[in-house]
PDB file of C-alpha atoms in Angstrom:
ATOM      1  CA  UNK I1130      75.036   1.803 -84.174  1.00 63.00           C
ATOM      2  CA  UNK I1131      71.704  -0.303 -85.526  1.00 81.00           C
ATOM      3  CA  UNK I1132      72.611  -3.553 -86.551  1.00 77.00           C
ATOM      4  CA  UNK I1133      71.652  -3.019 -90.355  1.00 80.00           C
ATOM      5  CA  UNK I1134      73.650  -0.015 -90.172  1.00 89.00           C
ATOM      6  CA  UNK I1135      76.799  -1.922 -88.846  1.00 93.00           C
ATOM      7  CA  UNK I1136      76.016  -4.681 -91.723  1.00 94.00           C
ATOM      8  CA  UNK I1137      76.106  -1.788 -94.248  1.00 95.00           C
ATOM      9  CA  UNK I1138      79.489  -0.405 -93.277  1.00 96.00           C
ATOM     10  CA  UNK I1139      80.724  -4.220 -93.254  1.00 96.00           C
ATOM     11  CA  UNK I1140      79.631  -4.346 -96.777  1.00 97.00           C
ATOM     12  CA  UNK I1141      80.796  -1.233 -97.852  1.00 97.00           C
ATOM     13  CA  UNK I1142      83.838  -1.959 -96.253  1.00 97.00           C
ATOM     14  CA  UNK I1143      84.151  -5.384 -98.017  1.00 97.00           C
ATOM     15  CA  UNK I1144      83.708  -3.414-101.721  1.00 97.00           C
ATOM     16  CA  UNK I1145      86.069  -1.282-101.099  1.00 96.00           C
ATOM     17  CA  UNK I1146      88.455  -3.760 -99.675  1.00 96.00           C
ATOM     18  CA  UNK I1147      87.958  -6.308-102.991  1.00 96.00           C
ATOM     19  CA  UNK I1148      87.636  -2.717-105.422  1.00 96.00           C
ATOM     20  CA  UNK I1149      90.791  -0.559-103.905  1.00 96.00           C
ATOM     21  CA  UNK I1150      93.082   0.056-106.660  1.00 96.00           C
ATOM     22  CA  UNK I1151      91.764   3.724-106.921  1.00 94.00           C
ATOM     23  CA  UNK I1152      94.060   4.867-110.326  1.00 94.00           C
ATOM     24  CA  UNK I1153      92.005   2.144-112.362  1.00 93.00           C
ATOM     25  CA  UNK I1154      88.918   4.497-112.035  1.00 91.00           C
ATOM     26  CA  UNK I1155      90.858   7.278-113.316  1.00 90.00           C
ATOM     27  CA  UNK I1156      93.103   5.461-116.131  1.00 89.00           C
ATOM     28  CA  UNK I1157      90.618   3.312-117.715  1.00 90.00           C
ATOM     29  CA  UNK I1158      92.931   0.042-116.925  1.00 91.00           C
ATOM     30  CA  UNK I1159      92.683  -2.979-114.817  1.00 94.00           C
ATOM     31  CA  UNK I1160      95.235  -4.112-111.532  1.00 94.00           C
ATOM     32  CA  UNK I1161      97.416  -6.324-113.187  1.00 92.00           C
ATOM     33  CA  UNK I1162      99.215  -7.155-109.811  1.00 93.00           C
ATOM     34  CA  UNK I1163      99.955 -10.808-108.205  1.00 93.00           C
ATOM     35  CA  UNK I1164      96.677 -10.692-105.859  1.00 94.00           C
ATOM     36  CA  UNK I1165      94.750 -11.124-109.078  1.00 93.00           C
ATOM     37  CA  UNK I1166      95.459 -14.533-108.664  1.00 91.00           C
ATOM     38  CA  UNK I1167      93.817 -15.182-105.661  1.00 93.00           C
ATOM     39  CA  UNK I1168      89.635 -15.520-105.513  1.00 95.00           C
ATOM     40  CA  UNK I1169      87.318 -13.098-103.694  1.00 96.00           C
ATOM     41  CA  UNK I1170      84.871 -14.096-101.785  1.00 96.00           C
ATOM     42  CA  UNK I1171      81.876 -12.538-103.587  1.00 95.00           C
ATOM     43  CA  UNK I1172      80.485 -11.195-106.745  1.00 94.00           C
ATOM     44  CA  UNK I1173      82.727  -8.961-108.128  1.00 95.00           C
ATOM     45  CA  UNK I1174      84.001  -8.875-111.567  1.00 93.00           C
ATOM     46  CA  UNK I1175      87.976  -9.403-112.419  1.00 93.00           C
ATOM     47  CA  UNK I1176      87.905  -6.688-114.526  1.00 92.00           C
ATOM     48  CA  UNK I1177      86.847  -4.082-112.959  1.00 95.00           C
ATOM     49  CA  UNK I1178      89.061  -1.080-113.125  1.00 95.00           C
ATOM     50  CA  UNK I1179      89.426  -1.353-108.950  1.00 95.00           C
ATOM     51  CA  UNK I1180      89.386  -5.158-108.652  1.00 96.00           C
ATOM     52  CA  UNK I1181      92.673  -6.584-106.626  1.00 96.00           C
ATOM     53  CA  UNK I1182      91.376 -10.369-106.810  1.00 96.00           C
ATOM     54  CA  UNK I1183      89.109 -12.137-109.414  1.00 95.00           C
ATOM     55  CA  UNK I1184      85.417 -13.291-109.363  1.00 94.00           C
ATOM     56  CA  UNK I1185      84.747 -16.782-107.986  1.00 92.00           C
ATOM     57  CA  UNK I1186      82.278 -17.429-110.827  1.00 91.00           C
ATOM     58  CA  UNK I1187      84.967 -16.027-113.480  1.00 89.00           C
ATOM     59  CA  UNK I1188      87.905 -17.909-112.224  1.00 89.00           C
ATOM     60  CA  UNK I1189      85.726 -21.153-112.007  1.00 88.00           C
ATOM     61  CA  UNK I1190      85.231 -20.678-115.797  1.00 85.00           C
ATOM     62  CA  UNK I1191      88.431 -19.569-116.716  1.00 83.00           C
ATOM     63  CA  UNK I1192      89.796 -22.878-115.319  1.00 83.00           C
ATOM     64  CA  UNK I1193      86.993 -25.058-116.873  1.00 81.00           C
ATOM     65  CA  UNK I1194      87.691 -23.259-120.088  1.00 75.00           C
ATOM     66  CA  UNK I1195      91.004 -24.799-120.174  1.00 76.00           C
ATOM     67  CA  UNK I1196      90.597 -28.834-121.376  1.00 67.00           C
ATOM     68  CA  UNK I1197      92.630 -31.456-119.092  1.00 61.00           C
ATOM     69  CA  UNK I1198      93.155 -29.170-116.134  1.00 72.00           C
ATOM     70  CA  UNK I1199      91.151 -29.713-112.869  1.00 78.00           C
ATOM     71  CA  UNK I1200      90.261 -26.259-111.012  1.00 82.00           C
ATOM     72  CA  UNK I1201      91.696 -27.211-107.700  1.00 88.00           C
ATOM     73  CA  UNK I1202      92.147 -23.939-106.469  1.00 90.00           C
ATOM     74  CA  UNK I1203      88.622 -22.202-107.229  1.00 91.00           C
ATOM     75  CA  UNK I1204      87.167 -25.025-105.914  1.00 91.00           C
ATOM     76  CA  UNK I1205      88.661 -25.491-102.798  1.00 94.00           C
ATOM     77  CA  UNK I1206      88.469 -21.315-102.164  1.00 94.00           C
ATOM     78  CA  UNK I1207      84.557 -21.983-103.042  1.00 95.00           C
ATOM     79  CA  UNK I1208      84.265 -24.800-100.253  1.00 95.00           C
ATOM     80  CA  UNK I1209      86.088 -22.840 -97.766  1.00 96.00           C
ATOM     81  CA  UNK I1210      84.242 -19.856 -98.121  1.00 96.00           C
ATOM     82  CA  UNK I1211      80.862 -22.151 -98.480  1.00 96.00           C
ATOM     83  CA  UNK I1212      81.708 -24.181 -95.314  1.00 95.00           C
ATOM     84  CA  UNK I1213      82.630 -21.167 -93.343  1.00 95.00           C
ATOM     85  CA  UNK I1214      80.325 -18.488 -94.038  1.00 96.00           C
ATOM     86  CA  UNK I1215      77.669 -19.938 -96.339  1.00 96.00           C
ATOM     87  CA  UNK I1216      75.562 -17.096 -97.759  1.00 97.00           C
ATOM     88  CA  UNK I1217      76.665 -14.788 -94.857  1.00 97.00           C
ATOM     89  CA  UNK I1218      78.805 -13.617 -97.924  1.00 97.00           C
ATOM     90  CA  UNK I1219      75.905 -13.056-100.105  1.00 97.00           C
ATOM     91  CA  UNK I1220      74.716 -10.857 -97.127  1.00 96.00           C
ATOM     92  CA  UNK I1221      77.934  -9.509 -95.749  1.00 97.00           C
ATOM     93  CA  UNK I1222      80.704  -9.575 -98.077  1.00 97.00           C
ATOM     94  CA  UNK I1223      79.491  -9.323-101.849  1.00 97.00           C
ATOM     95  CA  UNK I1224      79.296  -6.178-103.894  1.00 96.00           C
ATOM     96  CA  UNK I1225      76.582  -6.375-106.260  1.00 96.00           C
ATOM     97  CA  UNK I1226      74.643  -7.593-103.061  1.00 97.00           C
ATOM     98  CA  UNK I1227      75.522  -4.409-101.336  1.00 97.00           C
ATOM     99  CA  UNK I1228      74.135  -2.240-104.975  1.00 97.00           C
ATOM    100  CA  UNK I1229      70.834  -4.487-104.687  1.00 97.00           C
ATOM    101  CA  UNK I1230      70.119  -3.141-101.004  1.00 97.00           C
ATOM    102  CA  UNK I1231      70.297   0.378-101.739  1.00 97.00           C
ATOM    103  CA  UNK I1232      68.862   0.215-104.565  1.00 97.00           C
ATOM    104  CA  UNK I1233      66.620  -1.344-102.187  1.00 96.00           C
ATOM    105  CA  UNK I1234      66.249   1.591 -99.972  1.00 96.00           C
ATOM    106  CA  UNK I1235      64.943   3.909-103.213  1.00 96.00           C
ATOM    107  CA  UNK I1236      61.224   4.830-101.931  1.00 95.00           C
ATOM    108  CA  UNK I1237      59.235   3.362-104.680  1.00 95.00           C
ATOM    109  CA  UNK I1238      56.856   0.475-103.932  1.00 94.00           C
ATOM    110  CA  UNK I1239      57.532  -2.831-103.411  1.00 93.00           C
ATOM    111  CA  UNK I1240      56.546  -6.044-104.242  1.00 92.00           C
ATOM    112  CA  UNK I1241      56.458  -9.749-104.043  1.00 89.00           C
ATOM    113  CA  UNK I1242      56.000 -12.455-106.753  1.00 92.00           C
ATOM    114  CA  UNK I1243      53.011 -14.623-106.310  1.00 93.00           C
ATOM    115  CA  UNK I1244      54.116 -18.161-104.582  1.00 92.00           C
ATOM    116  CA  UNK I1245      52.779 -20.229-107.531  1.00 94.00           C
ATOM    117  CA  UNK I1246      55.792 -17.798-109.442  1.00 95.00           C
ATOM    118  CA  UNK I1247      58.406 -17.001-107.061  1.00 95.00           C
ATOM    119  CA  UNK I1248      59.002 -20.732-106.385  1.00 94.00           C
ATOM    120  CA  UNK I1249      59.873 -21.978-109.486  1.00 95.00           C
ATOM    121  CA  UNK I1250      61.971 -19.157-110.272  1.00 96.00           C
ATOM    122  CA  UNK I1251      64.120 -19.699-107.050  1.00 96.00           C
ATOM    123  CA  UNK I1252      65.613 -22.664-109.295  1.00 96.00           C
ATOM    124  CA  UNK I1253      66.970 -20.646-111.699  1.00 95.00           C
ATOM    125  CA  UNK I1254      70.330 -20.078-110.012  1.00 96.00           C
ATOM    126  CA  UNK I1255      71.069 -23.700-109.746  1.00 95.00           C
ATOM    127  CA  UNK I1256      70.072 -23.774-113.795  1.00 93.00           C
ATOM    128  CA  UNK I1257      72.847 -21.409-113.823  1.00 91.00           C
ATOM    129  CA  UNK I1258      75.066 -23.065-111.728  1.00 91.00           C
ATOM    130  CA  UNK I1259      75.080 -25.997-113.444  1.00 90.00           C
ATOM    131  CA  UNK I1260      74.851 -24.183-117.276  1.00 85.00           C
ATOM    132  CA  UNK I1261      77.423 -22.349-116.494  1.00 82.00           C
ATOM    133  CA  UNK I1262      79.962 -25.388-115.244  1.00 80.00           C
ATOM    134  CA  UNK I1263      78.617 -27.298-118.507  1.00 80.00           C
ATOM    135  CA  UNK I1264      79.326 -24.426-121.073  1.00 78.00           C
ATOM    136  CA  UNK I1265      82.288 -23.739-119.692  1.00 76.00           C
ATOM    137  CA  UNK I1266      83.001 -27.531-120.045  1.00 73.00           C
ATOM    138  CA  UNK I1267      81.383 -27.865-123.346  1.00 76.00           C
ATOM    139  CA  UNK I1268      82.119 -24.574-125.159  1.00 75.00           C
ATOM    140  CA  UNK I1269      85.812 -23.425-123.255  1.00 72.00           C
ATOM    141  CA  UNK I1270      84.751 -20.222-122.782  1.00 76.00           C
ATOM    142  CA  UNK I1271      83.404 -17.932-119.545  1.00 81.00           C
ATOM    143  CA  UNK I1272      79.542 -18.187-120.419  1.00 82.00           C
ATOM    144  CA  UNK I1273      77.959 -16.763-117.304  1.00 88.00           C
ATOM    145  CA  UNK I1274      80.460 -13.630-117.583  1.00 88.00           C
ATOM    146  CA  UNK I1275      80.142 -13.140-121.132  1.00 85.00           C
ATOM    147  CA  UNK I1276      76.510 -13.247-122.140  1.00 86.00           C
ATOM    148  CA  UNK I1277      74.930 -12.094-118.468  1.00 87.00           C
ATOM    149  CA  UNK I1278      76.420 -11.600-115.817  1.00 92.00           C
ATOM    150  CA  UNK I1279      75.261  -8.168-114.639  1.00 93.00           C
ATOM    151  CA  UNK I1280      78.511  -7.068-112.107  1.00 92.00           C
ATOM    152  CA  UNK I1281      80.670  -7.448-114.744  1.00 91.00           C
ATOM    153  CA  UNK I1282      78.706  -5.013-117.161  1.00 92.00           C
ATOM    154  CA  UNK I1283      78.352  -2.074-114.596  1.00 94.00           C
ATOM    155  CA  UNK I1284      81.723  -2.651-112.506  1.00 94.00           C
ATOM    156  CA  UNK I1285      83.915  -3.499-115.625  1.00 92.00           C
ATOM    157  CA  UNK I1286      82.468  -2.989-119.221  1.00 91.00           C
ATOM    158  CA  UNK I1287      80.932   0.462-118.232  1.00 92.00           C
ATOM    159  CA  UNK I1288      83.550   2.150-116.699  1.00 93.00           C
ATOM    160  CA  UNK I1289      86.140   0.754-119.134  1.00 92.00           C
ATOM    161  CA  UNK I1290      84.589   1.549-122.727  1.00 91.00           C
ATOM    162  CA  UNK I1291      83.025   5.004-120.925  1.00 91.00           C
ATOM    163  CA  UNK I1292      87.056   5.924-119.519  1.00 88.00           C
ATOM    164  CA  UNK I1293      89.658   4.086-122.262  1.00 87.00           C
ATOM    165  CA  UNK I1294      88.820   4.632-126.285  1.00 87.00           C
ATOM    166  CA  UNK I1295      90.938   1.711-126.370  1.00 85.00           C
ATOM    167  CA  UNK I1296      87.740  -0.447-124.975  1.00 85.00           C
ATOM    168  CA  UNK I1297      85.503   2.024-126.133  1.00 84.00           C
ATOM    169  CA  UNK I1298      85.971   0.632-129.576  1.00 82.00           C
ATOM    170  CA  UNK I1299      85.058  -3.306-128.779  1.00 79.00           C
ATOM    171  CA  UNK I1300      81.595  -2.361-128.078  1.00 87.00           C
ATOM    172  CA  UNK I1301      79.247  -4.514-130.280  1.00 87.00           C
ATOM    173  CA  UNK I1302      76.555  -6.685-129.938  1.00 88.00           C
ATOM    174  CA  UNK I1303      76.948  -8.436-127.375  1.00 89.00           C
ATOM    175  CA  UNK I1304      77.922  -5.276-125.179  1.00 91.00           C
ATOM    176  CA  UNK I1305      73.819  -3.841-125.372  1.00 92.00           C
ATOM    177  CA  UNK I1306      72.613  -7.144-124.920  1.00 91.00           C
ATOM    178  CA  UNK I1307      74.289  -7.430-121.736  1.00 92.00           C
ATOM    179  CA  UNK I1308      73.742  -3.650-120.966  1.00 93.00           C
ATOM    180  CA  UNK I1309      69.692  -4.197-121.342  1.00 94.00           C
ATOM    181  CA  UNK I1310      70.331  -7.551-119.245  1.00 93.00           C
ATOM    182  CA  UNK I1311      71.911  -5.429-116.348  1.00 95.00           C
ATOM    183  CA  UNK I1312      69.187  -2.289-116.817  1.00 96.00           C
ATOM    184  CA  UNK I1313      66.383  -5.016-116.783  1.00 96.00           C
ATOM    185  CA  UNK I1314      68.059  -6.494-113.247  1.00 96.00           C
ATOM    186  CA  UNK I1315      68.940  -2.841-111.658  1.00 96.00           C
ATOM    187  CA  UNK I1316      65.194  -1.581-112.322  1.00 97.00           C
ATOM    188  CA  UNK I1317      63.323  -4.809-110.969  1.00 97.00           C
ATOM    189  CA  UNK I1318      66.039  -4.642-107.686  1.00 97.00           C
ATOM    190  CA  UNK I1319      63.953  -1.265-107.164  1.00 97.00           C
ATOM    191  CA  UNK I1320      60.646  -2.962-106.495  1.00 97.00           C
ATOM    192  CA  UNK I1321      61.913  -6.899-105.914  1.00 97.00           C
ATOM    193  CA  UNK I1322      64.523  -7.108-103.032  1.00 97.00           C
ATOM    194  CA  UNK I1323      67.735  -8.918-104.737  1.00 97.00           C
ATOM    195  CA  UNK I1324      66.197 -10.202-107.602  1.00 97.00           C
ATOM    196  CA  UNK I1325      69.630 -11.410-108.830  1.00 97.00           C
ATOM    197  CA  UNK I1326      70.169 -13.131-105.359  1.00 97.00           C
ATOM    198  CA  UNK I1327      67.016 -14.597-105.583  1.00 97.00           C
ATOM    199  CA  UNK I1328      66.367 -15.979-109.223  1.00 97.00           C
ATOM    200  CA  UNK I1329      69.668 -16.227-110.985  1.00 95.00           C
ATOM    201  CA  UNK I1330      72.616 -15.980-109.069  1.00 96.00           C
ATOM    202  CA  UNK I1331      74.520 -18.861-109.230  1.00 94.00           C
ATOM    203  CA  UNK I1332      77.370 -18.250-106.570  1.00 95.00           C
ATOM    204  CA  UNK I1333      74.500 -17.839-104.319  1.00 96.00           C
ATOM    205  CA  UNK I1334      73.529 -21.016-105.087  1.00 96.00           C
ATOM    206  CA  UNK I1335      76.295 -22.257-104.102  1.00 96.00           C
ATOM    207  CA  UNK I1336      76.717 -20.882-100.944  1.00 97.00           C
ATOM    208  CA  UNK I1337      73.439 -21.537 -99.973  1.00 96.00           C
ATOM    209  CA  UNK I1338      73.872 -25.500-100.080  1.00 95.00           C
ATOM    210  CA  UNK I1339      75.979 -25.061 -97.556  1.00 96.00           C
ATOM    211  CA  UNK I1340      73.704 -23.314 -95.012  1.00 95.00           C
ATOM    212  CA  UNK I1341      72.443 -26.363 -93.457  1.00 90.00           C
ATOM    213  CA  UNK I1342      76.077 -27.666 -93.076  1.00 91.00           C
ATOM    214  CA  UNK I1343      78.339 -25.004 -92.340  1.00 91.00           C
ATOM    215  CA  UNK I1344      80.439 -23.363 -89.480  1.00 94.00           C
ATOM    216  CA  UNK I1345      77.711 -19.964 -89.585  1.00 94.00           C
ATOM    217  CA  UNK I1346      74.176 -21.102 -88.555  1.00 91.00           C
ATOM    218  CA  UNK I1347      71.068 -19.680 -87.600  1.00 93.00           C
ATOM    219  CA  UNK I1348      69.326 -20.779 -84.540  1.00 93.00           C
ATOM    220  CA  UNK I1349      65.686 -20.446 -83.060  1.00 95.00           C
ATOM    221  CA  UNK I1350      64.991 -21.286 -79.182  1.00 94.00           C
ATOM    222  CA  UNK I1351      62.161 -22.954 -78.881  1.00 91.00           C
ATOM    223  CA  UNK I1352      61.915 -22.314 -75.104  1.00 92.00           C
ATOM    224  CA  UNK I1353      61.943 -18.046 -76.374  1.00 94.00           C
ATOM    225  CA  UNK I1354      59.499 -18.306 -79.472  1.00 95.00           C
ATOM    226  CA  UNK I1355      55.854 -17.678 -79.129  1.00 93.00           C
ATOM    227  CA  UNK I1356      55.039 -18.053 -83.530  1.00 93.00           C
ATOM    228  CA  UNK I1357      54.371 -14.968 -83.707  1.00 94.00           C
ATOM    229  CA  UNK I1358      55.537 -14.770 -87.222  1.00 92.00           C
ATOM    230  CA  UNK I1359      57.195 -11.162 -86.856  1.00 95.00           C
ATOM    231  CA  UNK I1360      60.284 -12.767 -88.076  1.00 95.00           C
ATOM    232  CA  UNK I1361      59.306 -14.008 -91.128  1.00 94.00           C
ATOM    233  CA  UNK I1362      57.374 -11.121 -91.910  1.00 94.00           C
ATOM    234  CA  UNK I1363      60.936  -9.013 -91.702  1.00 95.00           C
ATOM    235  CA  UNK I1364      62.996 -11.095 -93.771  1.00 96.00           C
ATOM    236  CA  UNK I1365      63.043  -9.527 -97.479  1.00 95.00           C
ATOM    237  CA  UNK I1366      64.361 -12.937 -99.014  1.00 96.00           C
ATOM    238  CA  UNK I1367      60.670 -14.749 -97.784  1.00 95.00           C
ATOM    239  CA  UNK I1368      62.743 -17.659 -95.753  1.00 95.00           C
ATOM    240  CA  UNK I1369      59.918 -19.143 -93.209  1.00 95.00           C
ATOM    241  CA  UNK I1370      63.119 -18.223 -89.962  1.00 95.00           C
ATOM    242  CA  UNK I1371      61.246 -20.311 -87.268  1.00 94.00           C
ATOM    243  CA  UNK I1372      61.040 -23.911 -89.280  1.00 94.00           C
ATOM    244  CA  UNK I1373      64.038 -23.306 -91.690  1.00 95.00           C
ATOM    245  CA  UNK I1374      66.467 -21.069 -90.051  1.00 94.00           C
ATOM    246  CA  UNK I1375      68.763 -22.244 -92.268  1.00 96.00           C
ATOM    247  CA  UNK I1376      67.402 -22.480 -95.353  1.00 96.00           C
ATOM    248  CA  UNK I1377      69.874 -21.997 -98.752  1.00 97.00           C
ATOM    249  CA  UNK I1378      67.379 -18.746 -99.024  1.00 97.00           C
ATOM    250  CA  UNK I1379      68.829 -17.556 -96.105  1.00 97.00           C
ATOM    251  CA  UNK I1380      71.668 -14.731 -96.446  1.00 97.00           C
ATOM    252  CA  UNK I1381      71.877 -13.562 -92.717  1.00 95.00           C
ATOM    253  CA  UNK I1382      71.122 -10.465 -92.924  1.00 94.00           C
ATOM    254  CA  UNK I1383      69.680 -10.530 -89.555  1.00 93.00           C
ATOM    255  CA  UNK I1384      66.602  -8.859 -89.903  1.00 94.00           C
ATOM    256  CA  UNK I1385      64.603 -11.485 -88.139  1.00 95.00           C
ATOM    257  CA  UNK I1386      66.413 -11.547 -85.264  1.00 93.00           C
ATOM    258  CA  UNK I1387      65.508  -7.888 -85.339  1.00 93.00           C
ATOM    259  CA  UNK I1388      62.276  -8.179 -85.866  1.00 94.00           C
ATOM    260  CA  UNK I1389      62.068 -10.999 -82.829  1.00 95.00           C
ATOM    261  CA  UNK I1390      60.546  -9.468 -79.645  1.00 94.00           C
ATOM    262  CA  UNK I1391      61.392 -12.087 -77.615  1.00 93.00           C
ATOM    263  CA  UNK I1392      65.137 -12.701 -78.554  1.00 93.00           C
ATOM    264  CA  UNK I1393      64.643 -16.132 -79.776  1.00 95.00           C
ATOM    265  CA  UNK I1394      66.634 -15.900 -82.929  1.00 95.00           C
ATOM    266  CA  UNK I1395      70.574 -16.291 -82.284  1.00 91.00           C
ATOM    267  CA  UNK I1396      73.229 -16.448 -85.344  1.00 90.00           C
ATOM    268  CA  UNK I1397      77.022 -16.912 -85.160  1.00 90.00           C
ATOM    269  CA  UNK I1398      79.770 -19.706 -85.682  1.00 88.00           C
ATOM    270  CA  UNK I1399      78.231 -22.689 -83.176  1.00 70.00           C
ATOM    271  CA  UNK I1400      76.744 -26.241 -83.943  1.00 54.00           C
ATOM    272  CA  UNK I1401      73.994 -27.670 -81.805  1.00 51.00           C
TER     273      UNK I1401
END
């Protein structure tokens, strides 16, 4: 089996793993059972009708949300995940990463922001990251989740309201915003690779400060590499492999190494 074929099954293994309660689908409910409490590793909404753990992002401002306690917990699951694996679960392991890439796959033409635009927008996510902490803070309620986060419109507020009159009825507002949010996101993934991932995710974000840190690294032998820029030409999130292998960009998907003629490109859990 290819090697982007294995990573597909992995992911499609890892959705189905983190979305198995199977009934939910059918019923219109959510799992209400004790592995709730525990933290997945990627993007995937709590209340989905399959979900048997809750978002990271969610549970982050779920425990902000609540004044004078300190989110221990979601924390240290974040830093243990971010230590060992870095974005590796942005590339492995998250759902709505897995829906980007075959939506991906969708033969329609692609594209690439301008430099002078992409840049700047690569910030976003940590404007996220840190508006989301700060409203949560601030305001005591989830506002990532509830006013854009795009996995928990399709995995939880569509099936729900579209399977249970019971949620059918809270539709509002707020509901279509979010709705032309997550259309807006699942039309540009079909001619931008992971937009989300690139621009506005902020549980990407961060993972990826821990790619120049952590346990999973990218490496680039020297002795093997002629520059003959075939690897950065593969990868679809524009990371420059040979001078930063492991840049926060990064979410080893191992097309590079690939790409790499020569075998210079090696990735796995080692330090220099």
């Amino acid at each position: 089996m290819k090697r982007q074929s294995r990573r597909t099954l992995i992911q499609a293994i890892a959705a189905l793993a983190q979305n198995a309660y199977i009934p939910g689908f059918f019923r219109g409910v959510i799992f209400q059972g004790k592995s709730k409490l525990l933290c997945v590793p990627g993007l995937n909404c709590y209340s989905c009708p399959g979900a048997l753990g809750a978002c990271p992002i969610g549970s982050l401002q779920a425990a902000l949300g609540k004044r004078g306690r300190f989110p221990a917990y979601v924390l240290g699951t974040l830093l243990l995940f971010g230590v060992l694996l870095g974005r590796l679960v942005c590339g492995f392991l998250c759902p709505f990463g897995l829906l980007q890439d075959l939506l991906a796959r969708v033969p329609l033409p692609k594209a690439k922001l301008p430099r002078w635009l992409d840049r700047p927008l690569r910030y976003l996510k940590y404007a996220m990251l840190i508006l989301l902490v700060i409203g949560a803070l601030l305001l005591a309620e989830p506002v990532f989740c509830k006013y854009l986060c795009p996995a928990g419109l399709l995995e939880a507020g569509l099936p729900l309201t579209s399977l249970n009159p019971q949620y059918a009825e809270l539709r509002g507002t707020l509901f279509y915003v979010k709705l032309a949010v997550a259309v807006a996101i699942v039309l540009l993934a079909l001619f931008v690779y992971r937009p989300f991932c690139k621009y506005l995710c902020p549980l990407g974000a961060f993972y990826g400060l821990f790619n120049g840190v952590g346990f999973y690294r990218m490496e680039v032998a020297e002795s093997k590499c002629v520059r003959c820029g075939k690897c950065k030409a593969a990868c679809p999130m524009d990371v420059d492999v040979v001078h930063h292998p492991n840049s926060p960009e990064c979410i080893r998907c191992g097309k590079c190494s690939t790409a790499c003629p020569h075998e210079a490109i090696s990735c796995g859990f080692r330090r220099k």
